[in-house]
Tab-separated table of C-alpha atoms in Angstrom:
chain	number	residue	atom	x	y	z
A	20	MET	CA	-0.240	0.060	0.170
A	21	SER	CA	1.064	3.515	-1.108
A	22	SER	CA	2.373	5.874	1.795
A	23	LEU	CA	0.588	8.634	0.482
A	24	ARG	CA	-3.127	7.506	1.118
A	25	ASN	CA	-1.579	7.923	4.778
A	26	ILE	CA	-1.059	12.130	4.253
A	27	PRO	CA	-3.916	13.564	6.188
A	28	SER	CA	-6.169	16.602	4.785
A	29	ILE	CA	-5.072	20.025	5.509
A	30	ASP	CA	-8.544	20.305	7.144
A	31	GLU	CA	-7.464	17.360	9.761
A	32	LEU	CA	-3.892	19.081	10.468
A	33	LEU	CA	-5.679	22.454	11.451
A	34	LEU	CA	-8.018	20.835	13.902
A	35	GLN	CA	-4.841	19.457	15.786
A	36	ASP	CA	-3.934	21.154	19.200
A	37	GLU	CA	-0.514	21.951	17.845
A	38	ILE	CA	-1.794	24.338	14.611
A	39	ARG	CA	-4.944	25.856	16.497
A	40	SER	CA	-2.081	27.054	19.567
A	41	LEU	CA	-0.468	29.464	16.743
A	42	ASP	CA	-3.931	31.497	15.747
A	43	GLU	CA	-2.659	34.053	18.405
A	44	ASP	CA	0.704	34.471	16.483
A	45	PHE	CA	-0.265	33.732	12.865
A	46	ASN	CA	-2.955	34.407	10.779
A	47	HIS	CA	-5.274	31.772	9.552
A	48	GLU	CA	-4.091	31.908	5.604
A	49	PHE	CA	-0.676	31.803	6.508
A	50	ILE	CA	-0.813	28.598	8.475
A	51	THR	CA	-2.733	27.093	5.693
A	52	ASN	CA	0.024	28.153	3.432
A	53	MET	CA	2.463	26.854	5.320
A	54	LEU	CA	0.695	23.268	6.092
A	55	ARG	CA	0.393	23.228	2.366
A	56	ARG	CA	4.173	23.526	2.013
A	57	ALA	CA	4.775	21.097	4.439
A	58	VAL	CA	2.592	18.576	2.709
A	59	GLY	CA	3.853	19.023	-0.508
A	60	ILE	CA	7.546	18.396	0.696
A	61	VAL	CA	6.279	15.299	2.722
A	62	ARG	CA	4.604	13.973	-0.308
A	63	GLU	CA	7.313	14.426	-2.631
A	64	GLU	CA	9.740	12.667	0.096
A	65	LEU	CA	7.497	9.626	0.056
A	66	ARG	CA	7.350	9.364	-3.635
A	67	SER	CA	10.855	8.829	-3.515
A	68	SER	CA	10.922	6.202	-0.672
A	69	GLU	CA	9.821	2.602	-1.354
A	70	ALA	CA	9.502	2.261	2.754
A	71	VAL	CA	5.389	2.186	3.619
A	72	LEU	CA	4.371	4.919	6.700
A	73	GLU	CA	1.574	4.494	9.112
A	74	LYS	CA	-0.534	7.869	9.069
A	75	GLU	CA	0.852	8.734	12.765
A	76	ALA	CA	4.664	8.745	11.240
A	77	ILE	CA	3.537	10.867	8.237
A	78	ASN	CA	1.669	13.359	10.298
A	79	HIS	CA	4.530	13.488	12.882
A	80	GLN	CA	7.100	14.341	9.520
A	81	ILE	CA	4.429	16.536	8.270
A	82	MET	CA	4.556	18.474	11.304
A	83	ALA	CA	8.307	18.687	11.455
A	84	VAL	CA	8.838	20.200	8.555
A	85	PHE	CA	5.888	22.719	8.995
A	86	ASN	CA	7.499	23.860	12.100
A	87	ARG	CA	10.681	24.626	10.555
A	88	GLU	CA	9.066	26.186	6.950
A	89	ILE	CA	6.660	28.462	9.279
A	90	HIS	CA	9.494	29.680	11.505
A	91	LYS	CA	12.069	30.184	8.879
A	92	SER	CA	8.994	31.972	6.889
A	93	ALA	CA	8.245	34.170	9.611
A	94	ARG	CA	11.294	35.395	10.851
A	95	GLY	CA	12.239	37.033	7.396
A	96	THR	CA	15.207	36.457	5.286
A	97	LEU	CA	17.502	40.040	6.228
A	98	GLN	CA	19.654	38.606	9.208
A	99	THR	CA	22.773	39.340	10.714
A	100	VAL	CA	25.984	38.160	9.279
A	101	ILE	CA	29.232	38.182	11.268
A	102	ASN	CA	31.992	39.305	8.900
A	103	ALA	CA	35.099	37.841	9.429
A	104	THR	CA	36.332	37.977	5.520
A	105	GLY	CA	38.791	41.027	6.421
A	106	VAL	CA	36.682	42.933	3.404
A	107	VAL	CA	35.601	46.058	5.240
A	108	LEU	CA	32.912	47.411	2.624
A	109	HIS	CA	31.541	44.242	1.819
A	110	THR	CA	28.513	44.692	-0.901
A	111	ASN	CA	27.049	41.852	-0.538
A	112	LEU	CA	26.814	42.507	3.598
A	113	GLY	CA	25.491	45.361	3.294
A	114	ARG	CA	28.706	47.850	3.081
A	115	ALA	CA	29.286	50.213	5.825
A	116	VAL	CA	28.086	49.525	9.643
A	117	LEU	CA	26.664	52.721	11.138
A	118	SER	CA	28.079	54.800	13.559
A	119	ASN	CA	26.129	54.284	16.993
A	120	ARG	CA	25.400	58.297	16.635
A	121	ALA	CA	23.501	57.263	13.135
A	122	ILE	CA	22.039	54.291	14.803
A	123	GLU	CA	20.121	56.673	17.293
A	124	TYR	CA	19.186	58.912	14.920
A	125	MET	CA	17.424	56.375	13.082
A	126	VAL	CA	15.728	54.768	15.744
A	127	GLU	CA	14.739	57.791	17.452
A	128	MET	CA	13.430	59.419	14.196
A	129	ALA	CA	11.586	55.649	13.320
A	130	GLY	CA	9.651	55.692	16.216
A	131	HIS	CA	8.368	59.213	16.758
A	132	TYR	CA	6.779	62.050	14.040
A	133	ASN	CA	9.556	64.289	13.630
A	134	ASN	CA	10.192	67.587	11.199
A	135	LEU	CA	10.977	65.780	8.034
A	136	GLU	CA	9.602	68.636	6.410
A	137	MET	CA	8.400	71.088	8.653
A	138	ASP	CA	10.509	74.307	9.520
A	139	LEU	CA	9.953	74.730	13.510
A	140	LEU	CA	10.670	78.222	13.741
A	141	THR	CA	8.475	79.138	11.200
A	142	GLY	CA	5.592	76.991	11.402
A	143	GLU	CA	5.693	76.533	7.888
A	144	ARG	CA	6.704	73.735	5.323
A	145	GLY	CA	10.267	73.076	5.280
A	146	SER	CA	12.784	71.183	2.723
A	147	ARG	CA	14.094	67.387	4.022
A	148	TYR	CA	17.601	68.205	2.450
A	149	MET	CA	17.831	70.852	5.106
A	150	HIS	CA	18.564	68.204	7.725
A	151	VAL	CA	21.909	67.253	5.547
A	152	GLU	CA	22.633	70.003	3.579
A	153	GLN	CA	24.327	72.446	5.952
A	154	LEU	CA	26.231	69.797	7.253
A	155	LEU	CA	27.737	68.763	3.614
A	156	LYS	CA	28.491	72.037	3.019
A	157	GLU	CA	30.367	72.805	6.203
A	158	ILE	CA	32.377	69.628	5.855
A	159	THR	CA	33.101	70.066	1.857
A	160	GLY	CA	33.166	73.294	1.494
A	161	ALA	CA	30.704	72.777	-1.338
A	162	GLU	CA	27.996	75.590	-1.920
A	163	ALA	CA	25.036	73.696	-2.122
A	164	ALA	CA	24.225	69.977	-1.488
A	165	LEU	CA	21.039	67.388	-2.298
A	166	VAL	CA	20.777	63.613	-1.118
A	167	VAL	CA	19.202	60.833	-3.441
A	168	ASN	CA	18.735	57.121	-2.711
A	169	ASN	CA	21.980	56.139	-4.332
A	170	ASN	CA	25.206	57.280	-6.584
A	171	ALA	CA	24.076	55.650	-9.846
A	172	ALA	CA	20.818	58.103	-8.992
A	173	ALA	CA	23.019	61.046	-8.360
A	174	VAL	CA	24.646	60.730	-11.474
A	175	MET	CA	21.629	60.441	-14.064
A	176	LEU	CA	19.929	63.537	-12.113
A	177	GLY	CA	22.531	65.515	-12.683
A	178	LEU	CA	23.010	64.529	-16.296
A	179	ASN	CA	19.538	64.547	-16.633
A	180	THR	CA	19.203	68.076	-15.398
A	181	LEU	CA	22.369	69.952	-17.187
A	182	ALA	CA	22.634	67.839	-20.386
A	183	ALA	CA	19.217	66.542	-21.340
A	184	GLY	CA	19.056	66.408	-25.053
A	185	LYS	CA	22.376	67.678	-25.340
A	186	GLU	CA	26.081	65.925	-25.390
A	187	VAL	CA	28.241	64.499	-22.452
A	188	ILE	CA	31.768	64.797	-23.290
A	189	VAL	CA	33.678	61.743	-21.340
A	190	SER	CA	37.013	59.671	-21.454
A	191	ARG	CA	36.660	56.570	-22.973
A	192	GLY	CA	39.083	54.918	-20.105
A	193	GLN	CA	36.071	56.651	-17.794
A	194	LEU	CA	33.161	54.387	-19.008
A	195	VAL	CA	32.949	52.414	-16.144
A	196	GLU	CA	30.277	49.878	-14.910
A	197	ILE	CA	29.780	50.389	-11.541
A	198	GLY	CA	28.546	47.565	-10.433
A	199	GLY	CA	24.971	44.664	-10.897
A	200	ALA	CA	25.915	45.657	-14.901
A	201	PHE	CA	24.783	49.354	-14.186
A	202	ARG	CA	27.057	51.344	-16.833
A	203	ILE	CA	27.653	54.773	-17.643
A	204	PRO	CA	26.404	54.597	-20.809
A	205	GLU	CA	23.453	53.227	-19.581
A	206	VAL	CA	23.120	55.776	-16.851
A	207	MET	CA	23.377	58.352	-19.562
A	208	LYS	CA	21.099	56.998	-22.481
A	209	LEU	CA	18.471	57.168	-19.683
A	210	SER	CA	19.145	60.257	-18.432
A	211	ASN	CA	18.222	61.600	-22.224
A	212	ALA	CA	21.726	62.816	-22.225
A	213	ILE	CA	24.262	61.911	-25.317
A	214	LEU	CA	27.190	60.165	-24.867
A	215	ASN	CA	30.168	61.978	-27.143
A	216	GLU	CA	33.301	59.610	-25.933
A	217	VAL	CA	36.787	60.573	-26.545
A	218	GLY	CA	40.243	59.681	-26.410
A	219	THR	CA	41.159	55.950	-26.164
A	220	THR	CA	41.075	53.432	-22.825
A	221	ASN	CA	44.573	53.928	-21.594
A	222	LYS	CA	45.432	57.629	-22.826
A	223	THR	CA	43.089	60.598	-23.113
A	224	TYR	CA	44.210	64.241	-23.075
A	225	SER	CA	42.750	67.819	-22.539
A	226	SER	CA	42.552	68.434	-26.364
A	227	ASP	CA	40.394	65.217	-26.625
A	228	TYR	CA	37.740	67.199	-24.908
A	229	GLU	CA	38.327	70.617	-26.956
A	230	GLN	CA	38.370	69.276	-30.321
A	231	ALA	CA	34.881	67.144	-29.299
A	232	ILE	CA	33.057	70.836	-28.247
A	233	ASN	CA	30.584	71.696	-30.465
A	234	GLU	CA	27.274	73.843	-30.245
A	235	ASN	CA	25.461	70.882	-28.687
A	236	THR	CA	27.865	70.049	-25.810
A	237	GLY	CA	26.060	70.435	-22.572
A	238	LEU	CA	28.392	68.730	-19.990
A	239	LEU	CA	32.338	68.061	-19.371
A	240	PHE	CA	32.071	64.727	-17.373
A	241	ALA	CA	34.717	62.447	-15.611
A	242	ALA	CA	34.264	59.338	-13.563
A	243	HIS	CA	36.841	58.606	-11.197
A	244	THR	CA	37.524	55.045	-12.111
A	245	SER	CA	37.454	53.618	-8.006
A	246	ASN	CA	36.955	50.062	-9.034
A	247	TYR	CA	39.775	49.387	-11.456
A	248	LYS	CA	43.077	50.788	-12.230
A	249	ILE	CA	44.686	51.159	-15.788
A	250	GLU	CA	48.618	51.382	-15.177
A	251	GLY	CA	51.393	51.153	-17.765
A	252	PHE	CA	51.123	53.330	-20.954
A	253	THR	CA	48.576	55.997	-19.603
A	254	SER	CA	47.273	59.478	-19.551
A	255	GLU	CA	44.453	61.173	-18.319
A	256	VAL	CA	42.899	64.676	-17.940
A	257	THR	CA	42.846	65.928	-14.073
A	258	LEU	CA	39.979	66.949	-12.797
A	259	GLN	CA	41.836	70.760	-12.806
A	260	GLU	CA	42.181	70.748	-16.494
A	261	LEU	CA	38.834	69.656	-17.511
A	262	VAL	CA	37.423	72.549	-14.927
A	263	GLU	CA	40.168	74.819	-17.105
A	264	LEU	CA	38.223	73.888	-20.415
A	265	GLY	CA	35.071	74.057	-18.588
A	266	GLN	CA	35.422	77.778	-17.847
A	267	LYS	CA	37.000	78.610	-21.300
A	268	TYR	CA	34.024	77.161	-22.890
A	269	SER	CA	31.527	77.967	-20.351
A	270	LEU	CA	30.855	74.513	-19.940
A	271	PRO	CA	29.873	72.815	-16.511
A	272	VAL	CA	32.111	69.835	-15.201
A	273	MET	CA	30.614	67.332	-13.374
A	274	GLN	CA	32.647	64.339	-11.548
A	275	ASP	CA	31.210	61.174	-10.359
A	276	LEU	CA	33.768	60.332	-7.326
A	277	GLY	CA	32.222	56.885	-6.382
A	278	SER	CA	33.337	56.273	-2.936
A	279	GLY	CA	33.720	60.050	-2.014
A	280	ILE	CA	36.321	60.357	0.921
A	281	LEU	CA	35.632	62.956	3.756
A	282	TYR	CA	38.674	62.529	5.582
A	283	PRO	CA	42.152	61.993	4.166
A	284	MET	CA	43.528	58.855	4.964
A	285	ALA	CA	46.962	58.881	3.410
A	286	GLN	CA	48.727	58.436	6.986
A	287	TRP	CA	46.928	54.942	6.977
A	288	GLY	CA	48.453	54.232	3.289
A	289	LEU	CA	45.182	54.707	1.573
A	290	LYS	CA	46.696	58.043	-0.616
A	291	GLU	CA	45.361	57.564	-4.281
A	292	GLU	CA	41.574	58.344	-3.786
A	293	PRO	CA	41.171	62.102	-3.456
A	294	THR	CA	38.868	63.760	-1.110
A	295	VAL	CA	35.244	65.128	-1.744
A	296	GLN	CA	37.190	68.762	-0.091
A	297	GLU	CA	40.016	68.122	-3.132
A	298	CYS	CA	37.366	68.173	-5.818
A	299	VAL	CA	35.484	71.028	-4.169
A	300	LYS	CA	38.604	73.085	-3.702
A	301	SER	CA	39.278	72.167	-7.861
A	302	GLY	CA	36.283	74.388	-9.203
A	303	ALA	CA	34.206	71.300	-10.003
A	304	ASP	CA	30.673	72.615	-10.774
A	305	VAL	CA	28.656	69.252	-9.746
A	306	ILE	CA	29.829	66.424	-7.372
A	307	THR	CA	28.801	62.931	-6.760
A	308	PHE	CA	29.537	60.416	-4.567
A	309	SER	CA	27.899	57.490	-2.068
A	310	GLY	CA	26.590	57.943	1.468
A	311	ASP	CA	27.584	54.110	2.495
A	312	LYS	CA	31.100	53.419	1.135
A	313	LEU	CA	33.843	55.440	2.362
A	314	LEU	CA	31.819	57.759	3.987
A	315	GLY	CA	30.293	55.347	6.526
A	316	GLY	CA	26.853	56.147	5.940
A	317	PRO	CA	23.720	54.786	5.035
A	318	GLN	CA	23.074	54.259	1.041
A	319	ALA	CA	22.747	57.347	-0.181
A	320	GLY	CA	23.620	59.330	-3.754
A	321	ILE	CA	25.288	62.731	-2.529
A	322	ILE	CA	25.249	65.788	-4.798
A	323	ILE	CA	27.311	68.936	-3.992
A	324	GLY	CA	28.567	71.710	-6.206
A	325	LYS	CA	27.614	75.500	-7.519
A	326	LYS	CA	24.297	76.369	-5.828
A	327	PRO	CA	22.348	77.802	-9.058
A	328	LEU	CA	23.089	73.989	-10.344
A	329	ILE	CA	22.053	72.140	-7.170
A	330	GLU	CA	18.862	74.297	-6.816
A	331	THR	CA	17.793	73.155	-10.597
A	332	MET	CA	18.188	69.772	-9.719
A	333	LYS	CA	16.171	70.262	-6.765
A	334	LYS	CA	13.371	71.687	-9.050
A	335	ASN	CA	13.750	68.650	-11.644
A	336	GLN	CA	10.640	66.070	-11.086
A	337	LEU	CA	13.306	62.881	-11.350
A	338	THR	CA	14.225	64.418	-7.857
A	339	ARG	CA	11.086	63.016	-6.148
A	340	ALA	CA	11.302	59.907	-7.701
A	341	LEU	CA	14.371	59.541	-6.400
A	342	ARG	CA	14.398	61.111	-3.052
A	343	VAL	CA	15.428	59.649	0.419
A	344	ASP	CA	13.230	58.859	3.425
A	345	LYS	CA	13.623	60.109	6.875
A	346	LEU	CA	15.573	56.696	7.720
A	347	THR	CA	18.354	57.664	5.709
A	348	ILE	CA	18.382	61.058	6.420
A	349	ALA	CA	18.446	60.757	9.839
A	350	ALA	CA	21.400	58.211	9.554
A	351	LEU	CA	23.221	60.380	7.069
A	352	GLU	CA	22.894	63.088	9.448
A	353	GLY	CA	24.204	61.299	12.475
A	354	THR	CA	26.952	59.944	10.364
A	355	LEU	CA	27.939	63.300	9.085
A	356	LEU	CA	27.873	64.580	12.738
A	357	GLU	CA	30.426	62.559	13.527
A	358	TYR	CA	33.092	64.483	10.939
A	359	LEU	CA	32.560	67.534	12.936
A	360	SER	CA	33.119	65.582	16.342
A	361	GLY	CA	36.845	65.767	15.243
A	362	ASN	CA	37.599	62.077	15.556
A	363	PRO	CA	36.072	60.009	12.842
A	364	VAL	CA	38.333	57.749	12.838
A	365	ILE	CA	36.896	56.392	16.167
A	366	LYS	CA	33.413	56.821	15.862
A	367	ILE	CA	32.460	55.800	12.571
A	368	PRO	CA	32.942	52.284	12.108
A	369	VAL	CA	34.272	51.784	8.344
A	370	LEU	CA	37.190	54.211	9.311
A	371	ARG	CA	37.981	52.970	12.455
A	372	MET	CA	38.236	49.188	10.842
A	373	LEU	CA	40.373	50.899	7.834
A	374	CYS	CA	43.076	52.402	10.126
A	375	GLN	CA	43.289	50.117	12.660
A	376	PRO	CA	47.119	49.770	13.826
A	377	PRO	CA	49.033	46.434	12.985
A	378	GLN	CA	49.377	45.960	16.423
A	379	GLU	CA	46.212	45.968	17.662
A	380	LEU	CA	44.873	43.528	14.835
A	381	LEU	CA	47.729	40.866	16.199
A	382	ASP	CA	46.581	41.762	19.846
A	383	GLN	CA	42.987	40.837	18.703
A	384	SER	CA	44.194	37.785	16.785
A	385	ARG	CA	46.153	36.273	19.844
A	386	GLN	CA	43.541	36.816	22.046
A	387	LEU	CA	41.334	34.657	19.400
A	388	TYR	CA	43.679	32.725	19.196
A	389	GLN	CA	43.957	31.791	23.082
A	390	LYS	CA	40.308	31.664	22.920
A	391	PHE	CA	40.142	29.113	19.993
A	392	HIS	CA	43.160	27.044	21.609
A	393	ASP	CA	41.231	26.653	24.869
A	394	GLN	CA	37.761	25.547	23.448
A	395	LEU	CA	38.567	24.081	20.126
A	396	ASP	CA	41.978	22.547	20.057
A	397	ASN	CA	41.258	19.006	21.805
A	398	HIS	CA	38.063	18.453	19.332
A	399	ALA	CA	38.956	15.663	16.779
A	400	ASN	CA	38.066	17.636	13.686
A	401	VAL	CA	40.606	20.373	14.862
A	402	GLU	CA	43.646	19.400	12.964
A	403	THR	CA	45.688	23.175	13.783
A	404	ILE	CA	45.063	26.567	14.837
A	405	GLU	CA	47.409	29.277	14.461
A	406	ILE	CA	47.763	33.002	14.001
A	407	LEU	CA	48.720	34.497	10.481
A	408	GLU	CA	49.679	37.699	8.765
A	409	VAL	CA	46.774	38.405	5.848
A	410	GLU	CA	45.689	40.646	3.616
A	411	ASP	CA	42.773	42.721	4.027
A	412	MET	CA	40.598	44.702	1.188
A	413	VAL	CA	38.469	48.147	1.585
A	414	GLY	CA	35.965	46.312	-0.624
A	415	GLY	CA	33.149	48.606	-2.204
A	416	GLY	CA	34.924	48.984	-5.454
A	417	ALA	CA	37.199	51.398	-3.577
A	418	TYR	CA	41.162	51.003	-3.783
A	419	PRO	CA	40.842	47.539	-6.012
A	420	THR	CA	44.888	46.618	-6.118
A	421	TYR	CA	45.257	47.845	-2.540
A	422	ARG	CA	45.867	45.134	0.155
A	423	ILE	CA	45.633	46.306	3.817
A	424	PRO	CA	48.394	44.206	5.846
A	425	GLY	CA	46.135	42.545	8.673
A	426	TRP	CA	46.299	39.679	10.996
A	427	GLY	CA	44.091	36.797	11.556
A	428	VAL	CA	43.658	32.998	12.789
A	429	ALA	CA	43.492	29.898	10.894
A	430	ILE	CA	41.992	26.702	11.594
A	431	LYS	CA	42.839	23.438	9.556
A	432	PHE	CA	39.887	20.536	9.871
A	433	GLN	CA	39.943	17.265	9.565
A	434	GLY	CA	37.314	14.611	8.665
A	435	ILE	CA	35.035	17.335	7.501
A	436	THR	CA	35.545	19.489	4.378
A	437	LEU	CA	36.053	23.597	4.757
A	438	ASP	CA	32.826	23.580	1.785
A	439	GLN	CA	30.603	21.406	4.713
A	440	ILE	CA	31.927	23.741	7.631
A	441	ALA	CA	31.469	27.263	5.409
A	442	GLY	CA	28.043	25.808	3.999
A	443	GLN	CA	26.876	25.083	7.331
A	444	LEU	CA	28.140	28.326	9.180
A	445	ARG	CA	26.228	30.918	6.827
A	446	LEU	CA	22.758	28.902	7.709
A	447	LYS	CA	23.693	30.254	11.416
A	448	GLN	CA	22.004	32.218	13.308
A	449	PRO	CA	24.098	34.604	12.954
A	450	ALA	CA	25.552	33.510	10.099
A	451	LEU	CA	29.515	33.601	9.833
A	452	LEU	CA	30.987	34.307	6.705
A	453	THR	CA	35.193	33.730	6.651
A	454	ARG	CA	38.016	33.515	4.004
A	455	ARG	CA	39.756	30.816	2.589
A	456	GLN	CA	43.435	30.140	2.593
A	457	ASP	CA	44.795	27.090	0.904
A	458	ASP	CA	42.859	24.307	2.952
A	459	LYS	CA	42.295	26.637	6.221
A	460	MET	CA	39.382	28.367	7.426
A	461	LEU	CA	40.399	32.105	8.148
A	462	ILE	CA	38.798	34.344	10.055
A	463	SER	CA	40.227	37.947	9.677
A	464	VAL	CA	39.711	40.197	12.682
A	465	ARG	CA	39.921	43.605	10.964
A	466	THR	CA	36.051	43.327	10.352
A	467	LEU	CA	34.950	41.573	13.589
A	468	GLN	CA	32.593	43.669	16.003
A	469	ALA	CA	32.733	43.440	19.974
A	470	GLY	CA	31.499	40.497	21.479
A	471	GLU	CA	31.773	38.309	18.162
A	472	ASP	CA	34.389	36.399	18.948
A	473	GLU	CA	32.654	34.276	21.428
A	474	GLN	CA	29.889	33.721	19.056
A	475	ILE	CA	32.007	32.379	16.284
A	476	ILE	CA	33.604	29.926	18.879
A	477	ARG	CA	30.117	29.068	19.659
A	478	LEU	CA	28.989	28.652	15.958
A	479	ILE	CA	31.989	26.381	14.778
A	480	GLN	CA	31.079	24.243	18.369
A	481	SER	CA	27.570	24.174	16.980
A	482	VAL	CA	28.516	22.738	13.403
A	483	LEU	CA	31.181	20.338	14.710
A	484	GLN	CA	29.146	18.424	17.206
A	485	ASN	CA	26.472	17.918	14.503
């Protein structure tokens, strides 16, 4: 006799006390759908099995699958991940970790009404941008500022406002893809600007731009190639040279900075990226950059520059479609205030991780090694534990060729493959993401946060016990 005949109906399952007790926690339709899913999963398992099970055994199997599925669905899919990869701005892990002040501002504004678009002094309607515009002006030296939902949106808004229906001159070597197949030429097309590419991939001169200028030219555009680097036989036009050319022909110059550094980091070895302030001083008319990369804030596209141009962008109908919400503004305001505190390297996690002295990382690795040694060294599946010098990365498309010297702890396992361990660790709560070096699991301490070392030990122990 087939086991399929012994599968209880959905109505039978709904009458069971274990199911009825869930009515206070979940709505009836959701419970019913999860039961159907569980029955479907068990039915497929029974079809592929030769064993004949009684109704009670099948019912028990369905309930086990149901409990797993309903709790998995009810808790959502976005969850905490311990980043032990050493990649500070890990795009797949949400990029920048926010500062305490940014988080506090978000929580405060999320739970209360606020003056998002009200001038409390006059009692009249205000602008949502006023909360961050003055801060951006003070920090960067720009005349005006505007914030939209990401840097691709900032670039598109700038192009559409300044050059819709007109030609935008850009170097071939700067026609970058900014991630997720979003390419500058495609963004330009969507903004209704006309691409006029000049020079070659590795060499572009000021004369190339000048020769391309005509009566339909609307903008000179520069994209900082932060996510790749061309070395060797190269030449490119500096932003200062482009500004001088723009002034000569009364054309605005727009710079897409990408990452956007507000704090000089040359003393920590991060020298190649221009700061936002340097670009402002060069005279660029419009500058765009991301909020969730080297700035260390929430996802946002920040636009700064000459006041008349920024004010025109604010009136563009696209601005409303691209505008940021109160939580983004709160997080960005909290982050920017840290830059005025005098020591953002301590208070902004991204900067703190990037600038952490090697000796601190070594000390941290020694402490983690000792904990591993005390609690894991005698486990049958642990072959060796050692401290290793590592090379960490900035991530987020910034400093693609630069490796940051760091330290970490490596574990070599036996009797279980590294892929098996890594796969199980990704499914834990919280999930743990590590690196691989040869046949060892590598834990870089640079990107660990307070208390996560104890969690890592607990997670690895739980995997090995299974």
